[in-house]
Coordinates of C-alpha atoms in Angstrom, one line a residue:
M1 CA 0.0 0.0 -0.2
K2 CA 0.9 3.4 -0.9
K3 CA 2.0 5.7 1.7
R4 CA 2.6 9.2 2.3
T5 CA 5.2 10.5 5.5
M6 CA 4.3 13.6 7.2
I7 CA 5.5 15.6 10.3
I8 CA 2.8 16.2 12.6
R9 CA 3.3 17.5 16.4
Y10 CA 1.6 15.7 19.2
N11 CA 0.0 16.4 22.1
I12 CA -1.8 13.9 24.4
S13 CA -3.2 16.7 25.9
L14 CA -4.3 18.7 23.2
K15 CA -3.0 21.8 25.2
L16 CA 0.1 22.1 23.6
K17 CA 1.2 22.8 26.8
S18 CA 2.7 20.0 28.5
L19 CA 4.6 17.8 26.9
L20 CA 5.0 17.7 22.8
L21 CA 6.4 15.1 21.1
V22 CA 7.2 15.5 17.3
I23 CA 6.6 12.6 15.4
T24 CA 6.9 10.4 12.1
F25 CA 3.4 9.4 11.1
A26 CA 2.7 7.5 8.0
T27 CA -1.6 8.3 7.2
M28 CA -3.2 9.5 4.4
M29 CA -4.2 13.3 3.8
G30 CA -7.4 12.4 2.3
C31 CA -9.8 13.6 -0.4
D32 CA -13.2 14.3 -1.0
S33 CA -14.3 10.2 -1.4
V34 CA -17.5 10.5 -2.3
L35 CA -16.5 12.9 -5.1
D36 CA -13.0 13.6 -5.4
D37 CA -10.1 11.8 -6.8
V38 CA -10.8 8.1 -6.4
E39 CA -6.8 7.6 -6.7
D40 CA -6.3 8.9 -3.1
L41 CA -8.7 6.2 -1.7
S42 CA -5.8 3.8 -1.8
N43 CA -4.3 5.9 1.0
Y44 CA -4.6 4.2 4.4
P45 CA -2.7 4.6 8.0
G46 CA 0.3 2.7 8.7
Q47 CA 0.3 -1.0 10.2
G48 CA -0.1 -0.3 14.0
T49 CA -1.4 3.2 13.4
F50 CA -4.2 1.8 16.4
D51 CA -2.2 -0.4 18.4
D52 CA -0.8 2.0 20.2
V53 CA -2.6 5.2 22.5
Q54 CA 0.1 7.2 21.6
T55 CA -0.5 7.1 17.5
V56 CA -3.9 7.1 18.3
N57 CA -3.8 10.5 20.0
A58 CA -1.7 11.5 17.5
Y59 CA -3.9 10.5 14.5
L60 CA -6.9 12.2 16.9
S61 CA -5.0 15.2 17.4
A62 CA -4.2 15.8 13.4
L63 CA -8.4 15.5 13.3
Y64 CA -8.9 18.1 15.8
G65 CA -6.2 20.3 13.9
S66 CA -8.5 20.1 10.5
T67 CA -11.5 20.6 12.4
F68 CA -11.3 23.5 14.9
G69 CA -10.3 26.9 13.7
G70 CA -9.2 30.4 15.3
W71 CA -11.0 33.3 15.3
P72 CA -13.0 34.3 12.2
L73 CA -11.5 37.4 10.6
N74 CA -13.5 39.8 8.6
F75 CA -16.8 37.5 9.4
G76 CA -18.5 40.0 9.8
N77 CA -18.4 41.9 6.7
N78 CA -21.3 39.1 5.7
A79 CA -23.2 41.1 8.2
D80 CA -23.9 44.6 9.9
E81 CA -20.8 44.2 12.2
S82 CA -18.0 45.2 9.9
G83 CA -17.3 47.1 6.9
G84 CA -17.2 44.6 3.7
I85 CA -19.8 44.6 1.4
I86 CA -21.1 41.7 -0.1
A87 CA -21.3 41.9 -3.4
P88 CA -24.0 40.0 -5.8
N89 CA -23.1 36.6 -7.0
W90 CA -21.0 36.3 -3.9
I91 CA -21.8 32.9 -3.9
T92 CA -22.1 30.6 -7.3
E93 CA -22.3 27.2 -7.8
T94 CA -18.8 27.3 -9.5
N95 CA -16.8 29.1 -6.7
G96 CA -15.7 28.0 -3.4
T97 CA -17.0 30.9 -1.5
M98 CA -19.7 29.3 1.2
K99 CA -18.7 25.4 0.5
F100 CA -18.2 23.4 3.4
W101 CA -17.3 19.7 2.2
P102 CA -14.9 18.3 4.4
Y103 CA -15.4 14.3 3.3
N104 CA -11.5 13.9 3.3
I105 CA -11.6 14.6 7.2
I106 CA -14.4 12.3 7.5
R107 CA -13.2 9.4 5.9
R108 CA -10.2 9.7 8.3
V109 CA -12.9 9.8 10.9
N110 CA -14.3 6.8 9.6
I111 CA -10.9 4.6 9.7
M112 CA -10.6 5.7 12.9
L113 CA -13.8 4.0 14.5
E114 CA -13.6 1.1 12.2
E115 CA -9.9 0.2 13.1
L116 CA -9.4 1.4 16.6
P117 CA -11.9 -1.1 18.0
V118 CA -9.6 -4.4 16.4
G119 CA -6.5 -2.9 17.0
E120 CA -4.5 -3.7 20.1
V121 CA -5.4 -0.7 22.5
P122 CA -7.0 -2.0 25.3
V123 CA -10.5 -1.9 25.1
G124 CA -10.7 0.5 28.5
D125 CA -8.9 2.9 26.5
Q126 CA -10.5 3.0 23.3
D127 CA -14.1 4.6 24.8
E128 CA -12.8 8.2 25.3
L129 CA -10.8 7.7 21.7
L130 CA -13.8 6.9 20.1
A131 CA -16.5 9.5 21.2
Q132 CA -14.0 12.4 20.3
A133 CA -14.3 11.2 16.8
K134 CA -17.9 10.7 16.6
F135 CA -18.1 14.1 18.4
I136 CA -15.7 15.2 15.3
R137 CA -17.6 13.6 12.6
A138 CA -20.8 15.2 13.8
F139 CA -19.8 18.8 14.5
L140 CA -18.4 18.3 10.4
Y141 CA -22.0 16.4 9.1
F142 CA -23.4 19.7 11.2
K143 CA -21.5 22.7 9.6
M144 CA -22.4 20.9 6.3
V145 CA -26.4 20.6 7.2
Y146 CA -26.5 24.2 7.9
Y147 CA -24.6 25.1 4.9
H148 CA -26.2 23.2 2.2
G149 CA -29.1 21.0 3.6
G150 CA -28.7 17.3 3.8
V151 CA -25.7 15.3 2.1
P152 CA -24.6 12.2 1.8
I153 CA -24.1 10.2 4.9
I154 CA -21.2 8.1 4.5
E155 CA -19.8 6.2 8.1
V156 CA -17.5 3.6 6.6
P157 CA -14.1 4.7 4.7
Q158 CA -14.1 4.2 1.2
N159 CA -12.1 2.2 -0.8
L160 CA -11.6 2.0 -4.6
D161 CA -14.0 -0.9 -5.1
D162 CA -17.2 0.8 -3.5
D163 CA -19.8 3.0 -5.2
L164 CA -18.8 6.4 -5.4
E165 CA -21.3 7.8 -6.6
V166 CA -23.9 8.3 -3.9
T167 CA -26.9 10.8 -3.5
R168 CA -27.8 13.0 -0.5
N169 CA -29.3 12.0 2.3
S170 CA -32.7 14.2 3.7
T171 CA -32.1 16.7 5.8
A172 CA -34.2 15.1 8.6
E173 CA -32.0 12.0 8.2
C174 CA -28.8 14.0 8.7
F175 CA -30.1 15.6 11.8
D176 CA -30.9 12.1 13.4
F177 CA -27.4 11.0 12.5
I178 CA -25.9 13.7 13.6
I179 CA -28.1 13.3 17.1
R180 CA -26.8 9.9 17.2
D181 CA -23.0 10.6 16.9
L182 CA -23.3 13.1 19.5
D183 CA -25.2 10.9 21.9
D184 CA -22.7 8.1 21.4
A185 CA -19.7 10.9 22.0
I186 CA -21.8 12.1 25.6
S187 CA -22.0 8.7 26.6
G188 CA -18.3 7.9 26.4
L189 CA -17.0 10.9 27.4
P190 CA -16.0 12.5 31.0
A191 CA -17.6 15.2 32.3
T192 CA -14.8 17.6 32.0
Y193 CA -10.9 17.9 31.2
N194 CA -8.6 19.9 33.2
G195 CA -5.1 21.0 33.5
D196 CA -3.0 19.2 31.1
E197 CA -6.0 17.6 29.2
F198 CA -7.8 21.1 29.1
G199 CA -8.5 21.5 25.4
K200 CA -9.9 18.3 24.7
I201 CA -13.8 17.5 23.4
D202 CA -15.7 16.1 26.7
K203 CA -19.6 16.0 28.0
V204 CA -19.7 19.2 28.9
F205 CA -19.3 20.7 25.2
A206 CA -20.7 17.6 23.8
K207 CA -24.2 18.5 25.6
A208 CA -24.1 21.8 24.8
F209 CA -23.3 21.5 21.5
K210 CA -26.4 19.0 20.7
A211 CA -28.4 21.6 22.3
K212 CA -27.3 23.8 19.4
V213 CA -28.1 21.4 17.1
L214 CA -31.9 20.7 18.0
L215 CA -31.9 24.9 18.0
Y216 CA -31.0 25.0 14.6
K217 CA -33.2 21.9 13.4
A218 CA -36.3 23.9 15.0
S219 CA -35.2 27.0 13.4
P220 CA -36.8 29.1 10.2
Q221 CA -33.9 28.3 8.2
F222 CA -35.0 24.5 8.4
N223 CA -38.7 25.4 8.6
P224 CA -39.9 28.3 6.9
S225 CA -43.4 27.3 6.7
N226 CA -44.3 26.7 10.2
P227 CA -40.9 28.6 11.7
Y228 CA -41.8 29.4 15.6
D229 CA -44.6 26.9 16.7
N230 CA -42.7 23.3 15.0
S231 CA -42.8 20.4 17.2
S232 CA -39.3 20.7 17.2
W233 CA -38.7 23.9 19.4
Q234 CA -40.0 21.6 22.7
D235 CA -36.8 19.3 22.1
A236 CA -34.4 22.3 21.5
Y237 CA -36.0 23.2 25.0
A238 CA -35.3 20.6 26.4
A239 CA -31.7 20.0 25.2
N240 CA -30.7 23.5 26.0
L241 CA -32.3 23.4 29.8
E242 CA -30.3 19.8 30.3
A243 CA -27.5 21.5 28.9
K244 CA -27.5 24.7 30.6
Q245 CA -28.2 23.0 34.1
Y246 CA -25.3 20.5 33.4
L247 CA -22.8 22.9 33.0
E248 CA -24.0 24.8 35.9
G249 CA -23.7 22.2 37.9
Q250 CA -19.8 21.2 36.4
G251 CA -18.9 25.0 37.5
F252 CA -19.4 26.7 34.0
G253 CA -20.8 30.1 34.0
L254 CA -20.1 33.8 32.9
L255 CA -17.1 35.4 34.3
D256 CA -17.3 38.5 36.3
N257 CA -15.5 40.9 33.8
Y258 CA -16.2 40.5 29.7
T259 CA -12.7 41.7 29.0
A260 CA -11.3 38.7 30.5
V261 CA -13.3 36.0 29.0
F262 CA -11.1 37.1 25.7
E263 CA -7.4 37.8 27.7
T264 CA -7.5 34.8 30.3
S265 CA -7.6 31.3 29.2
N266 CA -8.8 27.9 31.3
H267 CA -11.7 29.9 32.7
R268 CA -15.3 28.6 33.4
E269 CA -17.0 30.5 30.8
N270 CA -15.1 28.9 28.0
V271 CA -17.0 25.4 27.2
F272 CA -14.8 24.2 24.9
S273 CA -11.2 26.2 23.4
V274 CA -8.9 25.9 20.8
V275 CA -5.8 26.3 22.7
Y276 CA -3.2 29.0 21.4
Q277 CA 0.5 29.2 23.0
D278 CA 3.2 31.0 22.3
P279 CA 5.5 29.9 20.5
I280 CA 4.1 26.3 19.6
K281 CA 0.5 27.7 18.3
V282 CA 0.2 31.6 17.5
N283 CA -2.1 34.1 16.2
G284 CA -5.3 32.6 16.0
R285 CA -6.9 35.9 16.5
R286 CA -4.9 37.3 13.6
E287 CA -3.9 40.5 15.9
D288 CA -1.8 41.2 13.3
A289 CA -4.7 42.0 10.9
V290 CA -6.7 43.4 13.7
R291 CA -5.0 45.9 15.0
P292 CA -4.5 49.4 13.3
L293 CA -2.1 49.7 10.6
S294 CA 0.1 52.1 12.0
E295 CA 0.8 49.2 15.2
S296 CA 0.9 46.4 13.4
K297 CA 2.9 44.7 10.6
N298 CA 1.8 43.3 7.1
A299 CA -1.5 44.3 8.3
T300 CA -5.2 44.3 6.5
G301 CA -6.7 46.4 8.5
G302 CA -9.4 43.3 9.5
D303 CA -12.5 43.5 11.5
Q304 CA -13.0 46.8 11.5
P305 CA -16.8 48.0 12.9
I306 CA -19.3 49.9 11.6
W307 CA -21.8 52.8 12.7
A308 CA -24.5 50.1 12.8
L309 CA -22.5 48.3 15.4
A310 CA -21.3 50.9 17.3
K311 CA -25.1 52.5 17.6
A312 CA -26.4 49.1 18.5
Y313 CA -24.8 48.9 22.2
P314 CA -27.2 50.7 24.8
M315 CA -26.5 53.3 27.5
K316 CA -25.2 52.7 30.7
D317 CA -28.6 52.4 32.1
G318 CA -29.5 49.5 29.3
K319 CA -31.9 51.9 27.4
I320 CA -31.3 52.3 23.5
P321 CA -29.3 55.5 22.7
G322 CA -31.5 58.6 22.0
D323 CA -34.7 57.0 24.6
P324 CA -36.2 59.9 26.2
T325 CA -36.7 57.8 29.4
S326 CA -32.7 56.9 29.6
E327 CA -30.9 58.9 32.4
Y328 CA -28.2 59.4 29.8
S329 CA -28.4 61.8 26.8
Y330 CA -27.0 60.9 23.6
D331 CA -25.7 63.2 20.5
V332 CA -23.5 62.2 17.9
Q333 CA -20.5 64.5 19.2
H334 CA -20.1 62.1 22.1
F335 CA -21.3 58.9 20.9
W336 CA -18.7 57.0 23.3
E337 CA -20.0 58.9 26.4
N338 CA -22.1 56.8 29.1
R339 CA -22.5 53.8 27.1
D340 CA -22.7 50.3 27.8
P341 CA -19.2 48.8 29.1
R342 CA -19.0 46.4 26.2
F343 CA -18.5 49.4 24.2
E344 CA -15.3 50.3 25.2
A345 CA -14.2 46.6 25.4
T346 CA -15.3 46.2 22.0
L347 CA -14.6 49.4 19.9
V348 CA -12.1 52.1 19.5
W349 CA -12.9 55.2 18.4
N350 CA -11.5 58.5 17.3
G351 CA -8.9 59.7 20.8
A352 CA -10.1 56.8 23.0
V353 CA -7.3 55.3 24.8
Y354 CA -5.5 52.2 23.0
P355 CA -2.4 51.1 24.8
V356 CA -1.4 48.9 21.8
S357 CA 2.4 47.7 21.6
G358 CA 3.1 48.7 25.2
K359 CA 2.1 52.4 24.8
S360 CA 0.9 53.5 27.9
G361 CA -1.8 56.4 27.6
R362 CA -1.3 56.0 23.7
R363 CA -4.5 57.2 22.2
Q364 CA -5.6 56.5 18.9
Y365 CA -6.7 58.8 16.0
T366 CA -8.4 58.5 12.7
M367 CA -8.7 62.1 11.4
A368 CA -6.4 62.9 8.5
N369 CA -3.7 65.0 8.9
V370 CA -3.8 63.8 12.9
S371 CA -3.8 60.3 12.8
H372 CA -0.9 57.6 11.3
S373 CA -2.0 57.9 7.4
V374 CA -2.9 54.4 7.5
D375 CA -5.4 54.6 10.0
A376 CA -7.0 57.6 8.7
F377 CA -10.8 57.8 7.7
G378 CA -10.4 60.6 4.9
Y379 CA -12.4 61.8 2.3
V380 CA -10.3 59.6 -0.6
I381 CA -9.1 56.4 -0.6
Q382 CA -5.5 56.9 1.0
G383 CA -2.6 56.4 -1.2
G384 CA -3.8 54.1 -3.6
Q385 CA -5.2 51.6 -0.6
G386 CA -8.4 49.7 -1.9
Q387 CA -9.5 49.2 2.0
Y388 CA -12.4 51.0 3.4
R389 CA -11.6 52.7 6.9
T390 CA -14.6 52.7 9.2
G391 CA -13.0 55.4 11.5
L392 CA -13.4 52.5 14.1
F393 CA -11.1 49.6 15.3
C394 CA -11.7 46.2 17.3
R395 CA -10.2 45.8 21.0
K396 CA -11.7 42.6 21.3
G397 CA -9.3 39.5 21.8
I398 CA -5.9 42.2 21.3
M399 CA -3.2 41.3 23.6
E400 CA -2.3 44.8 23.5
E401 CA 1.2 44.4 25.5
L402 CA 2.7 43.1 22.7
P403 CA 4.9 45.3 20.9
I404 CA 4.7 45.6 17.1
E405 CA 8.0 43.3 16.0
L406 CA 5.9 40.4 18.4
V407 CA 2.1 41.3 17.2
G408 CA 2.2 37.8 15.2
T409 CA 2.6 36.0 18.4
N410 CA -1.1 36.3 20.2
D411 CA -2.1 33.5 21.8
V412 CA -5.2 34.0 23.1
D413 CA -7.4 30.9 22.8
W414 CA -10.5 31.2 20.8
P415 CA -13.6 30.2 22.2
E416 CA -15.2 27.8 19.8
M417 CA -18.4 28.0 22.4
R418 CA -18.3 30.2 25.8
F419 CA -21.3 29.5 27.9
A420 CA -22.7 33.1 26.8
E421 CA -24.0 31.2 24.0
V422 CA -25.2 28.7 26.0
L423 CA -27.5 31.1 27.4
F424 CA -28.5 32.9 24.2
N425 CA -29.4 29.4 22.9
F426 CA -31.5 28.5 26.2
A427 CA -32.8 31.8 25.7
E428 CA -34.3 31.3 22.2
A429 CA -35.9 27.9 22.9
A430 CA -37.6 29.1 26.2
N431 CA -38.9 31.9 24.0
E432 CA -40.5 29.9 21.6
T433 CA -41.9 27.6 23.8
G434 CA -43.6 29.9 26.1
H435 CA -41.0 30.2 28.8
L436 CA -40.9 33.8 28.4
D437 CA -39.5 34.4 32.3
E438 CA -36.7 32.3 31.9
A439 CA -35.2 34.1 28.6
V440 CA -36.1 37.6 30.4
Q441 CA -33.6 36.2 32.9
V442 CA -30.8 35.3 30.8
L443 CA -30.9 39.0 29.2
L444 CA -30.5 40.4 33.4
D445 CA -27.9 38.1 33.4
I446 CA -25.8 39.0 30.5
R447 CA -26.7 42.5 31.3
A448 CA -25.4 42.3 34.7
R449 CA -21.9 41.0 33.6
A450 CA -21.5 43.7 31.6
G451 CA -21.7 46.1 34.0
I452 CA -25.0 48.0 32.9
E453 CA -26.5 49.7 35.6
P454 CA -30.0 47.5 36.8
G455 CA -32.1 50.7 37.3
S456 CA -34.8 50.8 39.8
D457 CA -36.6 48.2 38.3
G458 CA -33.9 45.7 38.0
M459 CA -34.5 45.0 34.8
Y460 CA -31.1 46.4 33.0
G461 CA -33.1 48.6 30.8
I462 CA -35.0 45.7 29.4
T463 CA -38.9 46.2 28.9
S464 CA -41.2 44.6 31.0
G465 CA -43.7 42.2 29.4
M466 CA -42.5 41.7 25.9
N467 CA -44.5 39.4 24.1
R468 CA -42.8 36.6 22.5
D469 CA -41.7 38.3 19.1
Q470 CA -40.8 41.2 20.9
L471 CA -38.5 39.3 23.2
R472 CA -37.2 37.7 19.9
E473 CA -35.8 40.1 18.8
A474 CA -34.3 41.2 22.1
I475 CA -32.4 38.1 22.2
L476 CA -31.0 38.9 18.9
Q477 CA -30.0 42.3 19.6
E478 CA -28.5 41.4 22.7
K479 CA -26.2 38.4 21.1
Y480 CA -25.3 40.9 18.1
I481 CA -23.7 43.0 21.0
E482 CA -22.2 40.5 23.4
M483 CA -20.8 38.1 21.0
A484 CA -19.4 40.8 18.1
F485 CA -16.7 39.4 16.3
E486 CA -16.9 35.6 17.3
G487 CA -18.7 34.7 14.1
Q488 CA -22.2 34.6 15.2
R489 CA -23.8 37.5 14.0
F490 CA -24.6 36.5 10.3
W491 CA -25.6 32.6 11.0
D492 CA -28.0 34.2 13.6
L493 CA -29.8 36.6 11.1
R494 CA -29.7 33.4 8.5
R495 CA -30.9 31.1 11.0
H496 CA -33.6 33.2 11.5
R497 CA -34.3 34.1 8.0
K498 CA -33.7 37.6 8.5
L499 CA -31.0 37.7 5.6
D500 CA -33.6 40.6 4.0
R501 CA -32.4 43.2 6.9
L502 CA -29.1 42.9 4.9
D503 CA -29.8 43.2 1.3
G504 CA -29.5 46.2 0.0
M505 CA -27.7 47.6 3.3
K506 CA -25.3 50.4 3.2
K507 CA -22.3 50.7 5.4
Y508 CA -21.1 53.5 7.4
G509 CA -18.4 54.7 9.5
V510 CA -17.7 57.5 11.7
M511 CA -15.3 60.5 10.5
A512 CA -13.9 62.9 12.6
M513 CA -14.3 66.2 11.0
T514 CA -12.8 68.6 12.5
L515 CA -10.4 69.7 15.2
N516 CA -10.8 72.4 17.3
G517 CA -12.7 73.9 14.4
K518 CA -10.2 73.2 11.9
A519 CA -10.8 70.9 8.5
Y520 CA -8.1 68.1 8.3
N521 CA -6.3 70.7 5.6
E522 CA -5.6 72.9 8.2
V523 CA -4.6 71.0 10.8
T524 CA -1.3 72.5 12.2
S525 CA 2.1 71.0 13.2
E526 CA 1.4 71.9 16.7
D527 CA -1.8 69.7 16.5
Q528 CA 0.3 66.8 14.8
L529 CA 2.7 67.0 18.1
A530 CA -0.4 67.0 20.4
A531 CA -1.5 63.9 18.4
N532 CA 1.6 62.1 18.7
S533 CA 1.8 63.0 22.3
S534 CA -1.9 61.4 22.7
T535 CA -2.8 64.6 24.7
L536 CA -5.8 65.3 22.1
L537 CA -9.1 64.1 23.4
P538 CA -12.0 62.8 21.5
D539 CA -14.6 66.0 22.2
E540 CA -12.3 68.5 20.7
F541 CA -13.0 67.1 17.2
T542 CA -16.6 67.3 15.8
Y543 CA -18.0 64.2 13.9
E544 CA -20.1 62.9 11.0
I545 CA -21.6 59.4 9.7
V546 CA -20.4 59.4 6.6
E547 CA -21.1 56.2 3.9
L548 CA -17.8 53.9 3.7
I549 CA -15.2 55.1 0.9
S550 CA -14.9 52.1 -1.3
N551 CA -13.5 51.4 -4.8
G552 CA -16.2 48.4 -5.0
P553 CA -20.1 47.9 -4.5
K554 CA -21.9 50.3 -2.2
E555 CA -25.0 47.9 -1.2
M556 CA -25.0 44.8 0.5
S557 CA -26.6 41.7 -1.6
M558 CA -28.1 38.7 0.4
P559 CA -30.6 36.8 -1.8
E560 CA -33.5 34.9 -0.7
T561 CA -31.4 31.7 -2.1
Y562 CA -28.4 32.0 0.7
Y563 CA -30.3 30.1 3.1
F564 CA -29.1 26.9 1.8
F565 CA -25.3 27.2 -0.5
P566 CA -24.9 25.4 -3.3
I567 CA -23.2 22.1 -3.8
Q568 CA -20.4 23.1 -5.5
S569 CA -20.9 21.9 -9.4
S570 CA -17.5 20.2 -9.7
H571 CA -18.7 17.7 -7.2
I572 CA -22.0 17.2 -9.0
D573 CA -19.7 17.1 -12.3
R574 CA -17.8 14.0 -11.0
N575 CA -21.0 12.5 -9.2
P576 CA -24.2 12.8 -11.3
K577 CA -26.3 11.3 -8.6
L578 CA -25.8 14.8 -6.3
E579 CA -28.4 16.9 -6.9
Q580 CA -28.3 20.7 -6.5
N581 CA -30.4 22.8 -4.1
V582 CA -33.6 24.0 -5.3
G583 CA -33.3 28.0 -6.3
W584 CA -30.2 27.5 -7.7
S585 CA -29.2 26.2 -11.2
G586 CA -31.0 22.8 -12.1
G587 CA -31.6 22.4 -8.8
T588 CA -34.3 19.9 -7.4
F589 CA -33.4 19.1 -3.9
D590 CA -35.6 20.4 -1.1
P591 CA -33.0 21.0 1.8
T592 CA -35.8 22.0 4.9
L593 CA -37.5 19.6 6.8

């Protein structure tokens, strides 16, 4: 059997903080099995791979690395978080955008599930290993399903003599399969992994993830004809209640400090972390791309917040900006004042203190001729740049103490799932099943942790007596704020079939128009010196909300067909038994339930 040798790093704990072994491991890199180059199906792990716990863990570690990524840089461009514009024909049948077809990884999982039980690893050591593999398979299938709807269910490693032209299973069959794999995983996993084993899939994560899967199954995305009264919502509520209670029993909950969620590791809010540690594994946050360009290197100015997100944050008393009942007045010229503390924890505005590169007291400026030119939100695109500038920067997940030359060594863990998401998932299911008080309590808990003032009624600015529709909107809005730049917003709008809110949307930034009455072309050398010494304050400037400057499209395009992405045509060309989704060229497959 032909094999290819690869070097992988093995860490039995997956934490990559204790013993790190570098071993030579003969294995296959995989192919798209059901649909791709059949010659690669001859590759198979070397003899003895599944006879030793260490080599099995090495194989499993490689599966982790292929399945779980880091922070989703610029994913907010797809929604109303950051500045990119999604143009028409962003997704087509022929391009690779929003396609997920990981049958190469699934084949490797199936090999492990087939070979480990007949290997020489003691049976008592197999359960946790097999359970982790089952979870990974469920995780991959779930992502395929919420991208494309039903897909072929392949439970064994395919070989050259197999019939590789398979049909798509129904979406309902796929959900059943995913839940079976998750139930198997839950039964074989310990409650948690701690210490050197932190970072492995455990029962806590599996239960919370199963609850999320059932939330999607109940959602309008999959049930457009009966979006909020279908029977799956009861299953979603039961699973999310069970997950919430189980996690709380294991000591999980919200941290007291919102910022600490993203600046510390191995804490009680992170349900599952993709672990980073300098120098072994770094830059999952892509801090080099998120920082202001003047304090980074090889940067692209990613995750720049737009005005819609900035405006969404409530005031300190939880009321929306401009609400006449708020204790705090609001106007655009002082938009940063008296806001929800998460505003400052997430956003950086003109004149805000932002001590990146370890520069204590440093202020960030965005006005042309005051700021560094690559940070400016100007009247034209500066210096031939093709990038927009929103006048705002993202602070979340940034290790501000890193000097420019070490900006790529950020080792903040990526919270693949955190307890706040578990609460939001529970709140949604509770709201749709008549448990409105339980849903409201989630909002109260989230806002209390954020540091919003409770008010005399103890409602943290939340409107009392909301009906189901109003509370649904309140939950989505709160999650928009709480989980900004964590890759949730686009999927939430899509899951609720609310992409029409993005379709045709223009995006805006906040421009510093004048400094002490002077326009950008009237700024003096003294003003520039004051900026260099960080003595100019935000309220010395005037501001205007303006459409983003861009060489490209001006409006977002989010057609109805984006609720289910198409199967890439190259896969259908190789396997004519695959049906395309309804709404796409030649599509006959209905991906809904």
